[in-house]
């Protein structure tokens, strides 16, 4: 990302973002609400459009060309705060939908692959249930499996645990930790500082659309430089 | 003060309310002019003055209705529904019976009314329903489009065809198209008018249905790499169907009956035949009632189909 700006009307949502993420790197984005962290990762798969600057994902520059956008989206998986599972489809159907229609994977192979990932998030036995029958934590793990079924090279997480009951947060974080250990490139908006310490290579703190501070998690948490980061950390860490 | 009384004495309120309802009902029946004739055999000689006998008749009827209500209240729900249907249907038949209908005339004509009339009505309605559904789908997607030209086309279409009376549309299409050199048959004109008119109504139903699906669904599908048309047909529409089906079933029933308007351009469907066949022997009411019953039966069939489809689309969302 180079010199990226985005406005909503007159509101400056992203202000001069420069950011490079290496393959296999795990980046955690944090910051107060409205600071632009969600907007930032939604620009990576162009759920939001940026107005100036350049965004290059896996060597492909994002602009209005639909083929490029499709290519990027195939390589970038995303997990949302509210899961966004398709309630009219079973868990298995949720997982094979995109491989069937986007990657044109044969159905048999798509199912095998889906079951493989459902096993990895430890809920293969729920495959034929509908999302509404699962708990929030289970739904979010399905959402992770669904994204993995497209064999993405990058995974984006947009506050994946914020809508969950406290006791379900751990099961989702455990899944994310194991994914990180396998070397997935991850960009994660989260306030789970334990998770950030454990797996992140870099923590980025944003405020008012700007990257205010970035660094290794140990440095950032133990010795924040910026006043705004200090205030933020003191408020969430008590 | 009244509110306090109602809340603190629910039982008394119920009793008072019931009595008031009976009195009101009796007053209404009296005002409607219920005749006392049928009371004569039960109370011979007691009813001399016509006014008093009418009051008595009104009171007796309202008490009978109240009694009926109480008795029905004792039954389980399913029987209640059945009993109410049976009673009301019997009243309806009684109403028709009072016309002194010639059933032999109906029996003579009903065969042709069904083979020609029902077949034509169904033929016109089914084709119009299919076309209207396709129009509605396209119209709804167009109305949600960011493209101004597409939106302009769609909004003009829905505004025009929802704004003109259907009867007018049938005339305009049947009589107007030949003016620009395209001669159209009565049946195609009817189908065209019905499809365009109902397509416009259903466009709005489909649009509202599609808009009722949360934005996250589109985002989830988009993030997976699905193209907009895949997202629409695989993710959004199957969910929107649950919202779309009940009002669409309504539209289908309305269209079935509005197909009777096509009779004005001389299509031999139920309404046209009912009117013309009754004319020759001055038996209008026989044919009209028969035709009405046929429309009702067809509507009931559609209601049943709608319930089935609703069940199918609601299934996966049950917990």
XYZ file of C-alpha atoms in Angstrom:
557
model
C 0.000 0.000 0.000
C 1.413 3.313 -0.975
C 0.034 6.765 -0.196
C -3.486 5.393 0.147
C -6.258 7.850 0.891
C -9.960 7.340 1.274
C -12.761 9.752 2.045
C -16.380 9.180 2.957
C -17.763 12.490 1.797
C -15.613 14.959 3.657
C -14.574 12.434 6.300
C -10.973 11.348 5.826
C -11.213 7.610 6.539
C -7.708 6.628 5.452
C -5.010 9.237 5.537
C -1.769 8.516 3.723
C -1.411 4.837 4.505
C 1.912 3.265 3.582
C 2.158 -0.374 4.480
C 3.964 -3.407 3.165
C 3.141 -6.867 4.405
C 5.529 -9.688 3.654
C 4.403 -13.231 2.796
C 3.842 -15.329 5.949
C 3.805 -12.207 8.060
C 1.135 -11.812 10.753
C -0.020 -8.271 11.294
C -2.426 -7.138 13.973
C -4.262 -3.851 13.476
C -5.627 -2.126 16.531
C -6.914 1.255 17.478
C -10.037 3.024 18.747
C -13.306 2.604 16.882
C -13.559 4.763 13.806
C -9.789 4.814 13.403
C -9.957 3.223 9.939
C -8.623 -0.260 10.685
C -11.642 -2.082 9.254
C -11.695 0.220 6.252
C -8.033 -0.530 5.702
C -8.390 -4.294 5.513
C -11.593 -4.024 3.487
C -9.589 -2.116 0.903
C -7.257 -5.102 0.541
C -9.971 -7.187 -1.161
C -11.772 -4.126 -2.467
C -14.926 -4.371 -0.447
C -14.112 -0.683 -0.126
C -12.515 1.372 -2.867
C -9.651 3.745 -2.180
C -9.588 7.094 -3.900
C -5.897 7.733 -4.337
C -2.652 5.888 -3.926
C -1.834 2.330 -4.945
C -2.752 -1.015 -3.446
C -0.915 -4.061 -4.778
C -1.914 -7.511 -3.551
C 0.217 -10.482 -4.532
C 1.671 -8.528 -7.419
C -1.710 -7.399 -8.744
C -2.608 -3.742 -8.527
C -6.212 -3.056 -7.559
C -8.085 -0.707 -9.847
C -11.464 -0.760 -11.571
C -10.658 -3.759 -13.754
C -12.979 -6.517 -12.669
C -10.713 -9.367 -13.705
C -7.977 -8.113 -11.407
C -10.370 -7.651 -8.529
C -11.662 -11.202 -9.025
C -8.118 -12.524 -9.126
C -7.235 -10.776 -5.877
C -10.429 -11.939 -4.173
C -9.654 -15.535 -5.086
C -6.351 -15.264 -3.227
C -7.625 -13.327 -0.222
C -9.913 -14.929 2.329
C -11.893 -12.861 4.756
C -13.573 -13.527 8.090
C -16.133 -11.036 9.343
C -17.285 -9.890 12.747
C -20.774 -11.223 12.104
C -19.626 -14.418 10.310
C -21.791 -13.719 7.234
C -22.502 -17.387 6.723
C -25.320 -18.110 4.278
C -28.250 -19.179 6.470
C -30.120 -20.994 3.678
C -27.242 -23.390 3.020
C -25.820 -26.134 5.216
C -22.337 -25.792 6.664
C -20.929 -28.038 3.942
C -22.802 -26.153 1.193
C -21.458 -22.891 2.614
C -17.944 -24.264 2.299
C -18.200 -25.656 -1.222
C -20.175 -22.807 -2.817
C -17.233 -20.631 -3.813
C -14.901 -23.495 -4.869
C -17.669 -24.835 -7.128
C -18.631 -21.553 -8.749
C -15.421 -19.552 -8.638
C -12.666 -22.144 -8.866
C -14.842 -24.639 -10.814
C -13.587 -27.428 -8.574
C -15.319 -30.775 -9.214
C -17.977 -31.352 -6.573
C -16.414 -34.503 -5.114
C -13.086 -32.786 -4.646
C -14.709 -29.651 -3.203
C -16.524 -31.764 -0.612
C -13.372 -33.640 0.371
C -11.539 -30.377 0.725
C -14.352 -28.815 2.746
C -14.448 -31.784 5.111
C -10.694 -31.515 5.496
C -10.944 -27.896 6.604
C -13.981 -28.552 8.780
C -11.922 -31.191 10.546
C -9.155 -28.690 10.997
C -11.496 -26.269 12.727
C -12.786 -29.317 14.639
C -16.452 -29.348 13.606
C -16.796 -31.965 10.842
C -19.821 -33.454 12.637
C -21.834 -30.253 12.014
C -21.399 -30.396 8.226
C -25.033 -31.041 7.430
C -26.531 -28.588 9.901
C -27.598 -25.072 9.057
C -25.688 -22.067 10.461
C -28.634 -21.086 12.672
C -28.250 -24.344 14.588
C -24.655 -23.623 15.616
C -23.213 -21.468 18.382
C -21.459 -18.235 17.546
C -18.012 -19.711 18.065
C -18.816 -22.671 15.850
C -20.217 -20.377 13.174
C -17.066 -18.298 13.179
C -14.916 -21.426 12.854
C -17.067 -22.475 9.908
C -16.495 -19.022 8.406
C -12.747 -19.588 8.737
C -13.037 -23.022 7.120
C -15.183 -21.552 4.342
C -12.515 -18.969 3.569
C -9.764 -21.609 3.683
C -11.619 -23.767 1.143
C -10.623 -21.237 -1.494
C -6.956 -21.924 -0.609
C -6.198 -18.248 -0.107
C -2.662 -16.957 0.295
C -3.754 -14.156 2.598
C -6.390 -14.197 5.328
C -8.085 -11.052 6.566
C -9.857 -11.052 9.919
C -12.193 -8.160 10.716
C -12.807 -8.274 14.477
C -13.497 -12.014 14.375
C -14.204 -12.364 18.092
C -16.050 -9.119 18.841
C -19.546 -10.556 18.353
C -18.907 -13.702 20.384
C -19.797 -14.633 23.928
C -16.636 -14.489 26.074
C -16.454 -18.266 26.510
C -16.426 -18.799 22.739
C -13.603 -16.383 22.030
C -10.927 -18.916 22.900
C -12.031 -21.614 20.465
C -11.893 -19.124 17.595
C -8.540 -17.679 18.683
C -7.095 -21.199 18.993
C -8.100 -21.866 15.401
C -6.459 -18.631 14.319
C -3.277 -19.411 16.262
C -2.947 -22.794 14.595
C -3.516 -21.165 11.219
C -0.758 -18.674 12.028
C 1.601 -21.479 13.022
C 1.130 -23.037 9.594
C 2.543 -19.942 7.998
C -0.540 -18.227 6.619
C -0.177 -14.539 5.852
C -2.646 -12.860 8.178
C -3.966 -9.359 8.681
C -6.124 -9.162 11.718
C -8.196 -6.379 13.216
C -8.650 -7.369 16.831
C -8.547 -6.157 20.383
C -7.355 -9.536 21.654
C -3.970 -8.421 22.909
C -3.044 -11.879 24.122
C -3.455 -13.149 20.591
C -1.407 -10.249 19.242
C 1.449 -10.980 21.653
C 1.349 -14.653 20.863
C 1.385 -14.667 17.071
C 1.847 -11.195 15.623
C 5.071 -10.238 13.915
C 3.977 -6.628 13.932
C 1.331 -4.565 15.655
C -0.014 -1.504 13.912
C -1.846 1.149 15.868
C -4.186 3.424 13.956
C -5.979 6.604 14.933
C -8.075 8.965 12.813
C -7.223 7.175 9.576
C -3.472 7.300 10.144
C -0.923 4.714 11.167
C 0.324 6.234 14.394
C 2.712 3.591 15.585
C 3.952 0.176 14.546
C 6.378 -2.300 15.966
C 6.982 -5.744 17.386
C 4.246 -6.699 19.851
C 6.609 -6.843 22.827
C 7.920 -3.343 22.141
C 4.506 -1.932 21.372
C 2.787 -3.311 24.437
C 5.593 -2.784 26.937
C 6.956 0.470 25.693
C 4.580 2.406 23.464
C 6.092 5.598 22.077
C 3.055 7.560 20.985
C 0.795 9.335 23.487
C -2.354 8.106 21.759
C -1.164 4.487 21.860
C -0.303 4.795 25.535
C -3.777 6.085 26.302
C -5.409 3.348 24.232
C -3.368 0.584 25.875
C -4.012 1.915 29.355
C -7.726 1.823 28.635
C -7.965 -1.684 27.237
C -5.433 -3.355 29.519
C -6.660 -1.853 32.816
C -60.838 5.719 35.522
C -62.365 3.355 32.964
C -58.905 2.002 32.184
C -58.300 1.339 35.882
C -61.631 -0.480 36.107
C -60.848 -2.603 33.031
C -57.420 -3.557 34.347
C -58.523 -4.302 37.909
C -61.736 -6.206 37.078
C -60.953 -8.277 33.987
C -63.783 -10.746 34.539
C -66.474 -8.138 35.054
C -65.187 -6.255 32.027
C -65.416 -9.375 29.931
C -69.018 -10.000 30.988
C -70.052 -6.385 30.449
C -68.250 -6.300 27.108
C -70.004 -9.477 25.971
C -73.432 -8.125 26.908
C -72.733 -4.832 25.157
C -71.666 -6.742 22.041
C -74.913 -8.730 22.041
C -77.006 -5.571 22.485
C -75.116 -3.822 19.701
C -75.530 -6.831 17.428
C -79.275 -6.922 18.119
C -79.537 -3.185 17.459
C -77.690 -3.613 14.187
C -79.896 -6.498 13.099
C -82.999 -4.483 13.963
C -81.685 -1.530 12.013
C -80.939 -3.818 9.039
C -84.587 -4.809 9.107
C -84.530 -8.467 10.114
C -87.961 -9.921 9.427
C -89.934 -11.703 12.160
C -91.692 -14.123 9.783
C -89.635 -17.164 10.732
C -90.495 -16.671 14.445
C -94.232 -17.157 13.860
C -94.347 -20.946 14.287
C -92.508 -20.735 17.651
C -94.480 -17.886 19.197
C -97.968 -17.997 17.690
C -100.076 -15.016 18.620
C -97.487 -13.447 20.861
C -96.232 -11.107 18.198
C -99.000 -8.717 17.351
C -97.258 -5.420 16.834
C -94.787 -5.494 13.919
C -92.267 -3.362 15.805
C -92.111 -5.643 18.840
C -91.816 -8.730 16.680
C -88.862 -7.251 14.815
C -87.161 -6.436 18.111
C -87.789 -9.998 19.265
C -86.361 -11.426 16.047
C -83.220 -9.311 16.343
C -82.700 -10.330 19.961
C -83.253 -14.020 19.258
C -80.792 -14.003 16.379
C -78.098 -12.214 18.361
C -78.575 -14.620 21.269
C -78.251 -17.544 18.854
C -75.006 -16.069 17.532
C -73.707 -15.603 21.079
C -74.641 -19.186 21.929
C -72.907 -20.383 18.777
C -69.786 -18.450 19.833
C -69.830 -20.064 23.284
C -70.283 -23.568 21.871
C -67.483 -23.096 19.340
C -65.277 -21.923 22.192
C -65.443 -25.404 23.715
C -63.959 -27.095 20.637
C -60.264 -27.626 19.902
C -58.787 -25.090 17.515
C -58.804 -27.212 14.366
C -62.511 -28.050 14.802
C -63.276 -24.406 15.479
C -61.789 -23.457 12.133
C -63.670 -26.224 10.340
C -66.967 -25.382 12.054
C -66.696 -21.680 11.239
C -65.958 -22.500 7.594
C -68.887 -24.907 7.421
C -71.302 -22.431 9.015
C -70.290 -19.517 6.845
C -70.341 -21.685 3.736
C -73.842 -22.844 4.601
C -74.934 -19.216 4.994
C -73.398 -18.409 1.615
C -75.294 -21.281 0.000
C -78.464 -20.102 1.702
C -77.863 -16.677 0.218
C -77.442 -18.160 -3.277
C -80.431 -20.448 -2.754
C -82.589 -17.408 -2.089
C -82.064 -16.357 -5.741
C -84.181 -19.290 -6.838
C -81.489 -20.522 -9.183
C -82.167 -22.911 -12.024
C -79.702 -25.695 -11.373
C -80.649 -27.505 -14.552
C -79.490 -24.444 -16.501
C -76.172 -24.430 -14.631
C -75.739 -28.147 -15.201
C -76.372 -27.638 -18.896
C -73.805 -24.863 -19.272
C -71.077 -25.722 -16.773
C -69.366 -28.201 -19.053
C -68.522 -25.606 -21.679
C -67.717 -23.018 -19.006
C -65.030 -25.363 -17.734
C -63.647 -26.797 -20.969
C -63.505 -23.424 -22.672
C -63.575 -20.793 -19.916
C -61.421 -22.307 -17.178
C -58.896 -23.578 -19.689
C -58.563 -20.140 -21.288
C -58.379 -18.353 -17.938
C -55.711 -20.733 -16.664
C -53.815 -20.527 -19.932
C -53.768 -16.720 -19.850
C -52.983 -16.544 -16.126
C -50.193 -19.112 -16.111
C -48.381 -17.557 -19.059
C -48.818 -14.087 -17.554
C -47.568 -15.286 -14.185
C -44.412 -16.702 -15.737
C -43.720 -13.588 -17.795
C -44.543 -11.255 -14.898
C -42.117 -13.144 -12.640
C -39.328 -12.783 -15.188
C -40.113 -9.087 -15.640
C -40.192 -8.610 -11.868
C -36.793 -10.224 -11.430
C -35.210 -8.101 -14.127
C -37.058 -5.004 -12.926
C -35.975 -5.492 -9.318
C -32.322 -5.927 -10.240
C -32.585 -2.899 -12.519
C -34.162 -0.838 -9.750
C -31.237 -1.674 -7.467
C -28.727 -0.811 -10.163
C -26.255 2.032 -9.722
C -26.568 2.785 -13.434
C -28.877 5.775 -13.870
C -30.163 4.741 -17.300
C -31.158 1.282 -16.087
C -32.778 2.719 -12.974
C -34.589 5.310 -15.072
C -36.032 2.643 -17.366
C -37.152 0.483 -14.465
C -38.672 3.266 -12.411
C -40.564 4.689 -15.400
C -41.917 1.238 -16.161
C -43.138 0.530 -12.648
C -44.592 3.999 -12.284
C -46.515 3.829 -15.579
C -47.879 0.322 -15.290
C -48.769 0.617 -11.633
C -50.370 3.969 -12.321
C -52.744 3.036 -15.156
C -55.873 0.998 -14.484
C -55.434 -2.521 -15.829
C -58.600 -2.181 -17.887
C -57.105 0.876 -19.574
C -53.876 -0.997 -20.291
C -55.805 -3.799 -21.957
C -57.655 -1.325 -24.180
C -54.523 0.657 -24.973
C -52.549 -2.434 -25.935
C -55.375 -4.050 -27.889
C -56.547 -0.913 -29.676
C -53.352 1.140 -29.615
C -50.735 -1.253 -30.950
C -52.526 -1.680 -34.315
C -52.241 2.120 -34.701
C -48.475 1.788 -34.896
C -48.792 -1.052 -37.370
C -48.665 -4.049 -35.079
C -51.940 -5.958 -35.079
C -52.245 -8.003 -31.928
C -54.729 -10.749 -31.121
C -57.034 -10.486 -28.151
C -55.343 -13.227 -26.126
C -51.768 -11.952 -26.662
C -52.971 -8.440 -25.835
C -54.515 -9.706 -22.612
C -51.402 -11.664 -21.678
C -49.192 -8.674 -22.441
C -51.289 -6.303 -20.344
C -51.513 -8.696 -17.394
C -47.785 -9.496 -17.482
C -46.733 -5.859 -17.709
C -49.109 -4.681 -15.013
C -48.363 -7.459 -12.541
C -44.689 -7.416 -13.487
C -44.637 -3.817 -12.272
C -46.251 -4.648 -8.927
C -44.041 -7.669 -8.451
C -40.921 -5.669 -9.319
C -41.521 -3.734 -6.122
C -42.111 -6.937 -4.142
C -38.901 -8.495 -5.447
C -36.942 -5.308 -4.825
C -38.118 -5.116 -1.229
C -37.316 -8.814 -0.777
C -33.801 -8.429 -2.105
C -33.217 -5.326 0.020
C -34.344 -7.181 3.135
C -31.251 -9.399 3.010
C -28.458 -7.925 5.176
C -25.510 -6.341 3.399
C -23.146 -8.791 5.099
C -24.456 -11.577 2.869
C -23.337 -9.759 -0.262
C -20.010 -8.908 1.375
C -19.454 -12.491 2.463
C -20.124 -13.761 -1.037
C -18.053 -11.029 -2.649
C -15.098 -11.703 -0.381
C -15.233 -15.352 -1.456
C -14.768 -14.191 -5.015
C -18.326 -14.744 -6.243
C -19.366 -12.499 -9.116
C -22.414 -10.246 -8.614
C -24.720 -12.504 -10.670
C -23.645 -15.585 -8.698
C -24.121 -13.670 -5.472
C -27.629 -12.695 -6.541
C -28.805 -16.116 -7.688
C -26.973 -18.354 -5.200
C -27.004 -16.269 -2.052
C -29.428 -13.344 -2.087
C -32.466 -14.569 -4.044
C -32.839 -17.939 -2.296
C -33.033 -16.041 0.993
C -35.201 -13.260 -0.397
C -37.723 -15.866 -1.611
C -38.982 -16.278 1.929
C -39.967 -12.614 1.982
C -41.090 -12.546 -1.648
C -43.384 -15.574 -1.756
C -46.338 -14.531 0.447
C -47.052 -11.224 -1.331
C -46.327 -12.853 -4.697
C -48.928 -15.526 -3.963
C -51.322 -12.661 -3.320
C -50.448 -11.194 -6.685
C -51.021 -14.505 -8.452
C -54.473 -14.803 -6.924
C -55.275 -11.212 -7.824
C -54.032 -11.792 -11.363
C -56.153 -14.906 -11.758
C -59.221 -12.839 -10.988
C -58.093 -9.779 -12.920
C -57.766 -11.989 -15.980
C -61.557 -11.554 -16.083
C -60.916 -8.017 -17.372
C -59.563 -9.536 -20.557
C -63.191 -10.432 -21.369
C -63.680 -6.841 -22.552
C -61.683 -7.578 -25.692
C -63.713 -10.688 -26.393
C -61.516 -13.485 -25.055
C -63.608 -16.527 -24.210
C -62.477 -16.938 -20.629
C -64.672 -17.604 -17.607
C -66.067 -14.105 -17.199
C -66.889 -13.606 -20.875
C -68.648 -16.940 -21.162
C -70.535 -16.395 -17.913
C -71.885 -13.108 -19.219
C -72.761 -14.239 -22.719
C -74.169 -17.649 -21.843
C -76.464 -16.160 -19.219
C -77.693 -13.455 -21.566
C -79.643 -15.608 -23.996
C -82.025 -17.011 -21.417
C -81.909 -14.163 -18.896
C -80.154 -16.379 -16.407
C -77.363 -13.947 -15.560
C -77.164 -14.682 -11.870
C -76.807 -18.452 -12.360
C -73.791 -18.029 -14.587
C -72.219 -15.276 -12.506
C -72.478 -17.303 -9.320
C -71.097 -20.384 -11.052
C -68.209 -18.353 -12.427
C -67.563 -16.849 -8.977
C -67.385 -20.293 -7.416
C -64.963 -21.413 -10.108
C -62.711 -18.391 -9.434
C -62.852 -19.140 -5.725
C -61.877 -22.780 -6.242
C -58.972 -21.776 -8.464
C -57.822 -19.232 -5.851
C -57.966 -21.882 -3.131
C -55.777 -24.103 -5.293
C -53.263 -21.261 -5.609
C -53.361 -20.663 -1.840
C -52.506 -24.297 -1.247
C -49.633 -24.181 -3.728
C -48.343 -21.008 -2.076
C -48.402 -22.640 1.359
C -46.422 -25.587 0.022
C -43.758 -23.401 -1.554
C -43.520 -21.242 1.555
C -42.904 -24.334 3.640
C -40.133 -25.428 1.297
C -38.253 -22.154 1.415
C -38.740 -21.673 5.138
C -37.356 -25.088 5.994
C -33.656 -24.360 6.279
C -34.202 -21.313 8.466
C -36.024 -23.200 11.178
C -33.958 -23.779 14.210
